[in-house]
């Protein structure tokens, strides 16, 4: 099973780094696209449902709004929030919207890969339950 990712961050260098410096094929993933803010992310996932990696603080629409949108409209989508803000309110809101992982920046490859693998397991489990029902 191939998993698709949308890399969302207002910093181009972060988007490029996440998109390019991880061997996504080895994780059965492909980067379906990138977005520089939450509004672009939502427009993208309306056309291409994906797993999402998103930053919290972005112009136009933040990552928590994207998490809320995904939670309400695409419940199988797993959101991984990357943030430079260790604020409990952000984490509490992330939990409310069933965010798969909440990772503080700067992060390392290992933590991000573990979050991706955890999200993949959640998706597989969810799909198995859906096909049984």
C-alpha positions as a printed Julia matrix, in Angstrom:
133×3 Matrix{Float64}:
   0.0    0.0    0.0
   1.37   3.41  -0.98
   0.66   6.35   1.32
   0.54   9.9    0.01
   1.79  12.94   1.87
   1.18  16.64   1.62
   4.01  18.67   3.11
   2.7   21.97   4.46
   4.96  24.64   5.91
   5.32  28.37   5.38
   9.1   27.99   5.2
  10.21  26.83   1.74
  13.41  25.35   3.12
  11.42  23.12   5.51
   9.05  21.99   2.73
  11.98  21.14   0.49
  13.86  19.41   3.29
  10.97  17.18   4.29
  10.11  16.45   0.65
  13.65  15.7   -0.49
  15.82  14.45   2.34
  13.79  11.45   3.42
  13.72   8.31   1.31
   9.95   8.18   1.03
   9.97   5.12  -1.24
  11.53   3.08   1.56
   8.52   4.04   3.73
   5.97   3.17   1.01
   5.18   6.88   0.71
   5.17   9.47  -2.0
   4.99  13.23  -1.64
   1.83  14.17  -3.53
   2.46  17.9   -3.16
   3.45  20.82  -0.98
   1.63  23.87   0.31
   2.83  27.05   1.99
  -0.24  27.65   4.16
  -3.33  25.97   5.49
  -5.67  27.3    2.82
  -3.47  25.84   0.06
  -3.41  22.56   2.0
  -7.2   22.37   2.22
  -7.59  23.16  -1.48
  -5.11  20.39  -2.26
  -6.73  17.72  -0.09
 -10.15  18.46  -1.56
  -8.74  17.14  -4.85
  -6.15  14.68  -3.51
  -6.92  13.16  -0.09
  -3.58  12.63   1.64
  -1.78  12.22   4.91
  -0.59  15.63   6.03
   2.51  17.02   7.65
   1.79  20.57   8.68
   3.25  23.44  10.64
   1.06  25.11  13.25
   1.94  28.77  12.76
   1.4   29.8    9.15
  -0.08  32.82   7.43
  -3.63  32.71   6.02
  -4.67  29.54   7.91
  -2.75  27.65  10.56
  -2.1   23.93  10.98
  -4.73  23.5   13.67
  -7.39  24.76  11.24
  -6.13  22.22   8.7
  -6.28  19.5   11.37
  -9.85  20.51  12.2
 -10.85  20.48   8.53
  -9.32  17.04   7.99
 -10.95  15.72  11.17
 -14.39  16.95  10.09
 -14.18  16.07   6.38
 -11.57  13.32   5.94
 -11.55  11.3    9.17
  -9.13   8.68   7.77
  -6.51  11.35   7.1
  -3.74  11.45   9.68
  -2.26  14.83  10.52
   1.24  15.23  11.89
   1.92  18.66  13.32
   5.45  20.04  13.25
   5.83  23.1   15.39
   8.34  25.35  17.05
   5.8   26.1   19.8
   5.71  23.92  22.91
   2.4   25.4   24.01
  -0.01  23.16  25.92
  -3.06  24.82  24.31
  -1.8   23.82  20.85
  -1.27  20.25  22.02
  -4.71  20.15  23.65
  -6.37  21.36  20.45
  -4.32  18.88  18.41
  -5.65  16.03  20.57
  -9.2   17.29  20.07
  -8.76  16.95  16.3
  -7.19  13.47  16.55
  -3.76  14.6   15.37
  -1.53  11.58  14.84
   1.67  13.21  16.13
   2.8   16.53  17.59
   6.51  17.03  16.91
   8.56  19.97  18.13
  11.0   21.69  15.76
  13.8   21.34  15.22
  13.09  17.68  14.67
  15.26  14.89  13.43
  14.65  12.39  10.68
  14.15   9.53  13.13
  11.27  11.24  14.98
   9.56  12.21  11.74
   9.93   8.71  10.28
   8.51   7.18  13.47
   5.53   9.56  13.29
   4.94   8.62   9.65
   5.11   4.9   10.44
   2.7    5.34  13.34
   0.26   7.21  11.09
   0.55   4.45   8.48
  -0.34   1.81  11.09
  -3.35   3.86  12.16
  -4.51   4.16   8.55
  -4.11   0.43   7.89
  -6.05  -0.41  11.06
  -8.79   2.06  10.16
  -9.11   0.65   6.64
  -9.29  -2.92   7.93
 -12.11  -1.95  10.32
 -13.93  -0.09   7.52
 -13.74  -3.08   5.16
 -15.07  -5.42   7.86
 -18.06  -3.18   8.67
